[in-house]
Amino acid sequence: MHDIAISDAEWEVMRVVWAQDSTTSSEIVDVLSEKMSWKAPTIKTLIGRLVKKNMLRTQKDGKRFIYRATIEEQEAINHTMEMLLSQICSRRVVYTVEQMIEMSELSVGDIEKLEETLAKKKQTAPLEIKCNCVPGQCTCHKYNNKRKEGVEK
Ligand SMILES: [Zn+2]
Protein backbone atom coordinates (compact mmCIF):
# COMPACT_ATOMS: atom_id res chain seq x y z
CA MET A 1 0.00 0.00 0.00
CA HIS A 2 1.29 3.40 -0.94
CA ASP A 3 1.25 6.39 1.34
CA ILE A 4 0.63 9.01 -1.31
CA ALA A 5 1.45 12.05 0.75
CA ILE A 6 3.06 13.94 -2.09
CA SER A 7 3.17 17.68 -2.61
CA ASP A 8 1.76 19.56 -5.57
CA ALA A 9 5.32 20.05 -6.86
CA GLU A 10 6.05 16.32 -6.59
CA TRP A 11 2.79 15.61 -8.40
CA GLU A 12 4.11 17.66 -11.36
CA VAL A 13 7.13 15.34 -11.54
CA MET A 14 4.95 12.23 -11.30
CA ARG A 15 2.85 13.45 -14.23
CA VAL A 16 5.92 13.56 -16.45
CA VAL A 17 6.94 10.04 -15.42
CA TRP A 18 3.40 8.70 -15.91
CA ALA A 19 3.25 10.20 -19.39
CA GLN A 20 6.55 8.64 -20.45
CA ASP A 21 6.32 5.21 -18.83
CA SER A 22 10.04 5.37 -18.17
CA THR A 23 12.11 8.53 -18.23
CA THR A 24 15.36 10.21 -17.25
CA SER A 25 15.95 13.18 -15.01
CA SER A 26 16.94 15.31 -18.00
CA GLU A 27 13.59 14.56 -19.68
CA ILE A 28 11.78 15.55 -16.48
CA VAL A 29 13.89 18.72 -16.26
CA ASP A 30 13.07 19.55 -19.91
CA VAL A 31 9.32 19.41 -19.34
CA LEU A 32 9.21 21.13 -15.96
CA SER A 33 11.79 23.85 -16.52
CA GLU A 34 9.54 24.94 -19.36
CA LYS A 35 6.16 24.53 -17.67
CA MET A 36 7.02 25.62 -14.11
CA SER A 37 10.23 27.59 -14.78
CA TRP A 38 11.99 25.54 -12.10
CA LYS A 39 15.78 25.17 -12.08
CA ALA A 40 17.31 21.75 -12.62
CA PRO A 41 18.53 21.33 -9.00
CA THR A 42 15.00 21.99 -7.72
CA ILE A 43 13.59 19.33 -10.01
CA LYS A 44 16.31 16.87 -9.06
CA THR A 45 15.54 17.43 -5.39
CA LEU A 46 11.89 16.61 -6.10
CA ILE A 47 12.90 13.44 -7.98
CA GLY A 48 15.11 12.44 -5.04
CA ARG A 49 12.22 12.89 -2.61
CA LEU A 50 9.93 10.76 -4.75
CA VAL A 51 12.53 7.97 -4.86
CA LYS A 52 12.78 8.18 -1.06
CA LYS A 53 9.00 7.98 -0.80
CA ASN A 54 9.07 4.92 -3.00
CA MET A 55 6.91 6.57 -5.65
CA LEU A 56 9.71 6.28 -8.21
CA ARG A 57 11.96 3.35 -8.92
CA THR A 58 15.43 3.96 -10.37
CA GLN A 59 17.50 1.80 -12.61
CA LYS A 60 21.04 2.57 -13.74
CA ASP A 61 21.46 2.62 -17.49
CA GLY A 62 25.11 3.31 -18.25
CA LYS A 63 25.81 6.76 -16.89
CA ARG A 64 22.20 7.81 -16.47
CA PHE A 65 19.31 6.77 -14.31
CA ILE A 66 15.97 5.60 -15.63
CA TYR A 67 12.91 6.46 -13.55
CA ARG A 68 9.67 4.53 -13.42
CA ALA A 69 6.56 5.12 -11.33
CA THR A 70 5.75 2.44 -8.76
CA ILE A 71 2.07 3.31 -8.88
CA GLU A 72 -0.24 4.00 -11.81
CA GLU A 73 -1.64 7.46 -12.37
CA GLN A 74 -5.29 6.45 -11.96
CA GLU A 75 -4.45 4.56 -8.76
CA ALA A 76 -2.79 7.68 -7.35
CA ILE A 77 -5.75 9.86 -8.36
CA ASN A 78 -8.21 7.40 -6.80
CA HIS A 79 -6.21 7.33 -3.60
CA THR A 80 -6.19 11.14 -3.41
CA MET A 81 -9.96 11.14 -3.94
CA GLU A 82 -10.44 8.55 -1.20
CA MET A 83 -8.37 10.67 1.16
CA LEU A 84 -10.49 13.71 0.36
CA LEU A 85 -13.80 11.87 0.77
CA SER A 86 -12.67 10.34 4.08
CA GLN A 87 -12.32 13.87 5.43
CA ILE A 88 -15.92 14.76 4.64
CA CYS A 89 -19.10 13.76 6.45
CA SER A 90 -20.79 11.10 4.29
CA ARG A 91 -23.90 13.28 4.28
CA ARG A 92 -21.93 16.15 2.73
CA VAL A 93 -20.20 14.11 0.01
CA VAL A 94 -22.98 14.94 -2.45
CA TYR A 95 -22.19 18.67 -2.24
CA THR A 96 -18.53 17.97 -2.98
CA VAL A 97 -19.36 15.77 -5.97
CA GLU A 98 -21.85 18.37 -7.20
CA GLN A 99 -19.23 21.09 -6.87
CA MET A 100 -16.70 18.97 -8.75
CA ILE A 101 -19.15 18.50 -11.62
CA GLU A 102 -19.88 22.24 -11.67
CA MET A 103 -16.17 23.00 -11.82
CA SER A 104 -15.41 20.44 -14.55
CA GLU A 105 -15.44 20.95 -18.27
CA LEU A 106 -17.54 18.06 -19.57
CA SER A 107 -18.50 16.97 -23.07
CA VAL A 108 -21.97 15.68 -23.96
CA GLY A 109 -20.45 12.18 -24.00
CA ASP A 110 -18.92 12.71 -20.55
CA ILE A 111 -22.29 13.82 -19.18
CA GLU A 112 -24.02 10.78 -20.71
CA LYS A 113 -21.42 8.59 -19.02
CA LEU A 114 -22.13 10.28 -15.68
CA GLU A 115 -25.86 9.86 -16.20
CA GLU A 116 -25.33 6.14 -16.80
CA THR A 117 -23.27 5.89 -13.62
CA LEU A 118 -25.96 7.71 -11.65
CA ALA A 119 -28.75 5.55 -13.06
CA LYS A 120 -26.84 2.42 -12.08
CA LYS A 121 -26.05 3.83 -8.65
CA LYS A 122 -29.71 4.73 -8.09
CA GLN A 123 -30.77 1.07 -8.33
CA THR A 124 -29.06 0.22 -5.04
CA ALA A 125 -29.02 3.62 -3.35
CA PRO A 126 -30.45 4.01 0.17
CA LEU A 127 -33.14 6.61 0.79
CA GLU A 128 -30.97 8.38 3.30
CA ILE A 129 -27.25 8.55 4.03
CA LYS A 130 -26.13 8.13 7.63
CA CYS A 131 -23.48 10.41 9.10
CA ASN A 132 -20.18 8.57 9.63
CA CYS A 133 -18.48 11.20 11.75
CA VAL A 134 -17.17 11.16 15.28
CA PRO A 135 -19.48 13.27 17.47
CA GLY A 136 -18.01 16.77 17.69
CA GLN A 137 -16.55 16.72 14.19
CA CYS A 138 -19.69 17.56 12.28
CA THR A 139 -23.00 19.26 12.85
CA CYS A 140 -25.21 16.20 12.12
CA HIS A 141 -25.07 15.13 15.76
CA LYS A 142 -26.07 18.58 16.96
CA TYR A 143 -29.16 18.57 14.78
CA ASN A 144 -30.02 15.00 15.82
CA ASN A 145 -29.65 15.86 19.50
CA LYS A 146 -31.75 18.98 19.13
CA ARG A 147 -34.42 16.98 17.35
CA LYS A 148 -34.37 14.35 20.11
CA GLU A 149 -34.58 17.01 22.81
CA GLY A 150 -37.49 18.56 20.97
CA VAL A 151 -39.36 15.24 20.97
CA GLU A 152 -38.72 14.63 24.64
CA LYS A 153 -40.04 18.02 25.74
ZN1 LIG B 1 -21.50 13.88 9.87
PDB file of C-alpha atoms and ligand atoms in Angstrom:
ATOM      1  CA  MET A   1       0.000   0.000   0.000  1.00  0.00           C
ATOM      2  CA  HIS A   2       1.293   3.402  -0.937  1.00  0.00           C
ATOM      3  CA  ASP A   3       1.247   6.392   1.336  1.00  0.00           C
ATOM      4  CA  ILE A   4       0.633   9.007  -1.308  1.00  0.00           C
ATOM      5  CA  ALA A   5       1.446  12.047   0.748  1.00  0.00           C
ATOM      6  CA  ILE A   6       3.058  13.940  -2.090  1.00  0.00           C
ATOM      7  CA  SER A   7       3.172  17.681  -2.606  1.00  0.00           C
ATOM      8  CA  ASP A   8       1.756  19.564  -5.573  1.00  0.00           C
ATOM      9  CA  ALA A   9       5.317  20.051  -6.860  1.00  0.00           C
ATOM     10  CA  GLU A  10       6.047  16.321  -6.594  1.00  0.00           C
ATOM     11  CA  TRP A  11       2.790  15.607  -8.402  1.00  0.00           C
ATOM     12  CA  GLU A  12       4.114  17.656 -11.356  1.00  0.00           C
ATOM     13  CA  VAL A  13       7.131  15.343 -11.545  1.00  0.00           C
ATOM     14  CA  MET A  14       4.947  12.234 -11.304  1.00  0.00           C
ATOM     15  CA  ARG A  15       2.851  13.445 -14.234  1.00  0.00           C
ATOM     16  CA  VAL A  16       5.919  13.562 -16.446  1.00  0.00           C
ATOM     17  CA  VAL A  17       6.935  10.037 -15.424  1.00  0.00           C
ATOM     18  CA  TRP A  18       3.399   8.697 -15.912  1.00  0.00           C
ATOM     19  CA  ALA A  19       3.250  10.201 -19.385  1.00  0.00           C
ATOM     20  CA  GLN A  20       6.553   8.639 -20.451  1.00  0.00           C
ATOM     21  CA  ASP A  21       6.316   5.206 -18.833  1.00  0.00           C
ATOM     22  CA  SER A  22      10.044   5.371 -18.172  1.00  0.00           C
ATOM     23  CA  THR A  23      12.113   8.532 -18.232  1.00  0.00           C
ATOM     24  CA  THR A  24      15.363  10.206 -17.245  1.00  0.00           C
ATOM     25  CA  SER A  25      15.950  13.184 -15.009  1.00  0.00           C
ATOM     26  CA  SER A  26      16.942  15.312 -18.004  1.00  0.00           C
ATOM     27  CA  GLU A  27      13.594  14.556 -19.677  1.00  0.00           C
ATOM     28  CA  ILE A  28      11.785  15.550 -16.482  1.00  0.00           C
ATOM     29  CA  VAL A  29      13.888  18.715 -16.258  1.00  0.00           C
ATOM     30  CA  ASP A  30      13.069  19.546 -19.907  1.00  0.00           C
ATOM     31  CA  VAL A  31       9.319  19.407 -19.336  1.00  0.00           C
ATOM     32  CA  LEU A  32       9.209  21.127 -15.962  1.00  0.00           C
ATOM     33  CA  SER A  33      11.786  23.849 -16.518  1.00  0.00           C
ATOM     34  CA  GLU A  34       9.540  24.936 -19.359  1.00  0.00           C
ATOM     35  CA  LYS A  35       6.157  24.534 -17.670  1.00  0.00           C
ATOM     36  CA  MET A  36       7.023  25.619 -14.113  1.00  0.00           C
ATOM     37  CA  SER A  37      10.229  27.594 -14.780  1.00  0.00           C
ATOM     38  CA  TRP A  38      11.992  25.542 -12.105  1.00  0.00           C
ATOM     39  CA  LYS A  39      15.778  25.167 -12.080  1.00  0.00           C
ATOM     40  CA  ALA A  40      17.314  21.747 -12.619  1.00  0.00           C
ATOM     41  CA  PRO A  41      18.533  21.332  -8.998  1.00  0.00           C
ATOM     42  CA  THR A  42      15.004  21.993  -7.721  1.00  0.00           C
ATOM     43  CA  ILE A  43      13.586  19.334 -10.011  1.00  0.00           C
ATOM     44  CA  LYS A  44      16.313  16.869  -9.059  1.00  0.00           C
ATOM     45  CA  THR A  45      15.538  17.430  -5.391  1.00  0.00           C
ATOM     46  CA  LEU A  46      11.891  16.611  -6.100  1.00  0.00           C
ATOM     47  CA  ILE A  47      12.898  13.444  -7.976  1.00  0.00           C
ATOM     48  CA  GLY A  48      15.110  12.436  -5.037  1.00  0.00           C
ATOM     49  CA  ARG A  49      12.217  12.885  -2.608  1.00  0.00           C
ATOM     50  CA  LEU A  50       9.928  10.763  -4.753  1.00  0.00           C
ATOM     51  CA  VAL A  51      12.525   7.970  -4.860  1.00  0.00           C
ATOM     52  CA  LYS A  52      12.779   8.180  -1.059  1.00  0.00           C
ATOM     53  CA  LYS A  53       8.997   7.979  -0.796  1.00  0.00           C
ATOM     54  CA  ASN A  54       9.071   4.915  -3.003  1.00  0.00           C
ATOM     55  CA  MET A  55       6.909   6.567  -5.649  1.00  0.00           C
ATOM     56  CA  LEU A  56       9.707   6.276  -8.209  1.00  0.00           C
ATOM     57  CA  ARG A  57      11.958   3.348  -8.921  1.00  0.00           C
ATOM     58  CA  THR A  58      15.435   3.964 -10.372  1.00  0.00           C
ATOM     59  CA  GLN A  59      17.503   1.797 -12.607  1.00  0.00           C
ATOM     60  CA  LYS A  60      21.036   2.568 -13.735  1.00  0.00           C
ATOM     61  CA  ASP A  61      21.459   2.624 -17.487  1.00  0.00           C
ATOM     62  CA  GLY A  62      25.113   3.308 -18.250  1.00  0.00           C
ATOM     63  CA  LYS A  63      25.811   6.761 -16.885  1.00  0.00           C
ATOM     64  CA  ARG A  64      22.203   7.810 -16.470  1.00  0.00           C
ATOM     65  CA  PHE A  65      19.313   6.771 -14.312  1.00  0.00           C
ATOM     66  CA  ILE A  66      15.974   5.603 -15.627  1.00  0.00           C
ATOM     67  CA  TYR A  67      12.912   6.458 -13.548  1.00  0.00           C
ATOM     68  CA  ARG A  68       9.673   4.531 -13.421  1.00  0.00           C
ATOM     69  CA  ALA A  69       6.555   5.120 -11.331  1.00  0.00           C
ATOM     70  CA  THR A  70       5.748   2.441  -8.758  1.00  0.00           C
ATOM     71  CA  ILE A  71       2.074   3.307  -8.884  1.00  0.00           C
ATOM     72  CA  GLU A  72      -0.235   3.998 -11.812  1.00  0.00           C
ATOM     73  CA  GLU A  73      -1.636   7.463 -12.366  1.00  0.00           C
ATOM     74  CA  GLN A  74      -5.286   6.449 -11.957  1.00  0.00           C
ATOM     75  CA  GLU A  75      -4.446   4.561  -8.765  1.00  0.00           C
ATOM     76  CA  ALA A  76      -2.789   7.684  -7.351  1.00  0.00           C
ATOM     77  CA  ILE A  77      -5.755   9.860  -8.362  1.00  0.00           C
ATOM     78  CA  ASN A  78      -8.211   7.401  -6.801  1.00  0.00           C
ATOM     79  CA  HIS A  79      -6.208   7.330  -3.600  1.00  0.00           C
ATOM     80  CA  THR A  80      -6.191  11.136  -3.410  1.00  0.00           C
ATOM     81  CA  MET A  81      -9.965  11.144  -3.937  1.00  0.00           C
ATOM     82  CA  GLU A  82     -10.440   8.549  -1.198  1.00  0.00           C
ATOM     83  CA  MET A  83      -8.372  10.671   1.160  1.00  0.00           C
ATOM     84  CA  LEU A  84     -10.489  13.712   0.362  1.00  0.00           C
ATOM     85  CA  LEU A  85     -13.795  11.866   0.770  1.00  0.00           C
ATOM     86  CA  SER A  86     -12.673  10.335   4.077  1.00  0.00           C
ATOM     87  CA  GLN A  87     -12.322  13.871   5.435  1.00  0.00           C
ATOM     88  CA  ILE A  88     -15.919  14.765   4.635  1.00  0.00           C
ATOM     89  CA  CYS A  89     -19.096  13.762   6.451  1.00  0.00           C
ATOM     90  CA  SER A  90     -20.790  11.105   4.294  1.00  0.00           C
ATOM     91  CA  ARG A  91     -23.898  13.283   4.281  1.00  0.00           C
ATOM     92  CA  ARG A  92     -21.929  16.146   2.726  1.00  0.00           C
ATOM     93  CA  VAL A  93     -20.203  14.113   0.006  1.00  0.00           C
ATOM     94  CA  VAL A  94     -22.979  14.943  -2.445  1.00  0.00           C
ATOM     95  CA  TYR A  95     -22.187  18.673  -2.244  1.00  0.00           C
ATOM     96  CA  THR A  96     -18.531  17.966  -2.984  1.00  0.00           C
ATOM     97  CA  VAL A  97     -19.361  15.773  -5.974  1.00  0.00           C
ATOM     98  CA  GLU A  98     -21.849  18.368  -7.201  1.00  0.00           C
ATOM     99  CA  GLN A  99     -19.225  21.086  -6.872  1.00  0.00           C
ATOM    100  CA  MET A 100     -16.703  18.968  -8.754  1.00  0.00           C
ATOM    101  CA  ILE A 101     -19.151  18.498 -11.620  1.00  0.00           C
ATOM    102  CA  GLU A 102     -19.880  22.237 -11.669  1.00  0.00           C
ATOM    103  CA  MET A 103     -16.165  23.000 -11.825  1.00  0.00           C
ATOM    104  CA  SER A 104     -15.405  20.437 -14.546  1.00  0.00           C
ATOM    105  CA  GLU A 105     -15.437  20.949 -18.269  1.00  0.00           C
ATOM    106  CA  LEU A 106     -17.542  18.059 -19.572  1.00  0.00           C
ATOM    107  CA  SER A 107     -18.502  16.969 -23.075  1.00  0.00           C
ATOM    108  CA  VAL A 108     -21.967  15.679 -23.956  1.00  0.00           C
ATOM    109  CA  GLY A 109     -20.446  12.180 -23.999  1.00  0.00           C
ATOM    110  CA  ASP A 110     -18.920  12.712 -20.554  1.00  0.00           C
ATOM    111  CA  ILE A 111     -22.290  13.816 -19.182  1.00  0.00           C
ATOM    112  CA  GLU A 112     -24.018  10.778 -20.706  1.00  0.00           C
ATOM    113  CA  LYS A 113     -21.417   8.590 -19.023  1.00  0.00           C
ATOM    114  CA  LEU A 114     -22.130  10.278 -15.680  1.00  0.00           C
ATOM    115  CA  GLU A 115     -25.865   9.859 -16.202  1.00  0.00           C
ATOM    116  CA  GLU A 116     -25.332   6.139 -16.797  1.00  0.00           C
ATOM    117  CA  THR A 117     -23.272   5.888 -13.621  1.00  0.00           C
ATOM    118  CA  LEU A 118     -25.957   7.709 -11.649  1.00  0.00           C
ATOM    119  CA  ALA A 119     -28.748   5.551 -13.063  1.00  0.00           C
ATOM    120  CA  LYS A 120     -26.842   2.415 -12.081  1.00  0.00           C
ATOM    121  CA  LYS A 121     -26.049   3.826  -8.653  1.00  0.00           C
ATOM    122  CA  LYS A 122     -29.705   4.728  -8.093  1.00  0.00           C
ATOM    123  CA  GLN A 123     -30.770   1.071  -8.333  1.00  0.00           C
ATOM    124  CA  THR A 124     -29.061   0.225  -5.045  1.00  0.00           C
ATOM    125  CA  ALA A 125     -29.023   3.618  -3.353  1.00  0.00           C
ATOM    126  CA  PRO A 126     -30.453   4.008   0.170  1.00  0.00           C
ATOM    127  CA  LEU A 127     -33.143   6.611   0.790  1.00  0.00           C
ATOM    128  CA  GLU A 128     -30.972   8.384   3.296  1.00  0.00           C
ATOM    129  CA  ILE A 129     -27.253   8.555   4.030  1.00  0.00           C
ATOM    130  CA  LYS A 130     -26.129   8.134   7.626  1.00  0.00           C
ATOM    131  CA  CYS A 131     -23.483  10.407   9.105  1.00  0.00           C
ATOM    132  CA  ASN A 132     -20.184   8.572   9.628  1.00  0.00           C
ATOM    133  CA  CYS A 133     -18.482  11.203  11.751  1.00  0.00           C
ATOM    134  CA  VAL A 134     -17.167  11.157  15.276  1.00  0.00           C
ATOM    135  CA  PRO A 135     -19.476  13.267  17.469  1.00  0.00           C
ATOM    136  CA  GLY A 136     -18.009  16.766  17.691  1.00  0.00           C
ATOM    137  CA  GLN A 137     -16.553  16.722  14.187  1.00  0.00           C
ATOM    138  CA  CYS A 138     -19.693  17.558  12.283  1.00  0.00           C
ATOM    139  CA  THR A 139     -22.997  19.258  12.846  1.00  0.00           C
ATOM    140  CA  CYS A 140     -25.205  16.199  12.120  1.00  0.00           C
ATOM    141  CA  HIS A 141     -25.075  15.127  15.761  1.00  0.00           C
ATOM    142  CA  LYS A 142     -26.067  18.579  16.963  1.00  0.00           C
ATOM    143  CA  TYR A 143     -29.158  18.573  14.782  1.00  0.00           C
ATOM    144  CA  ASN A 144     -30.019  15.005  15.822  1.00  0.00           C
ATOM    145  CA  ASN A 145     -29.651  15.862  19.498  1.00  0.00           C
ATOM    146  CA  LYS A 146     -31.749  18.981  19.132  1.00  0.00           C
ATOM    147  CA  ARG A 147     -34.415  16.977  17.350  1.00  0.00           C
ATOM    148  CA  LYS A 148     -34.374  14.349  20.110  1.00  0.00           C
ATOM    149  CA  GLU A 149     -34.576  17.011  22.806  1.00  0.00           C
ATOM    150  CA  GLY A 150     -37.489  18.557  20.966  1.00  0.00           C
ATOM    151  CA  VAL A 151     -39.358  15.238  20.967  1.00  0.00           C
ATOM    152  CA  GLU A 152     -38.720  14.632  24.641  1.00  0.00           C
ATOM    153  CA  LYS A 153     -40.036  18.022  25.738  1.00  0.00           C
TER     154      LYS A 153
HETATM  155 ZN    ZN B   1     -21.499  13.881   9.870  1.00  0.00          ZN
END
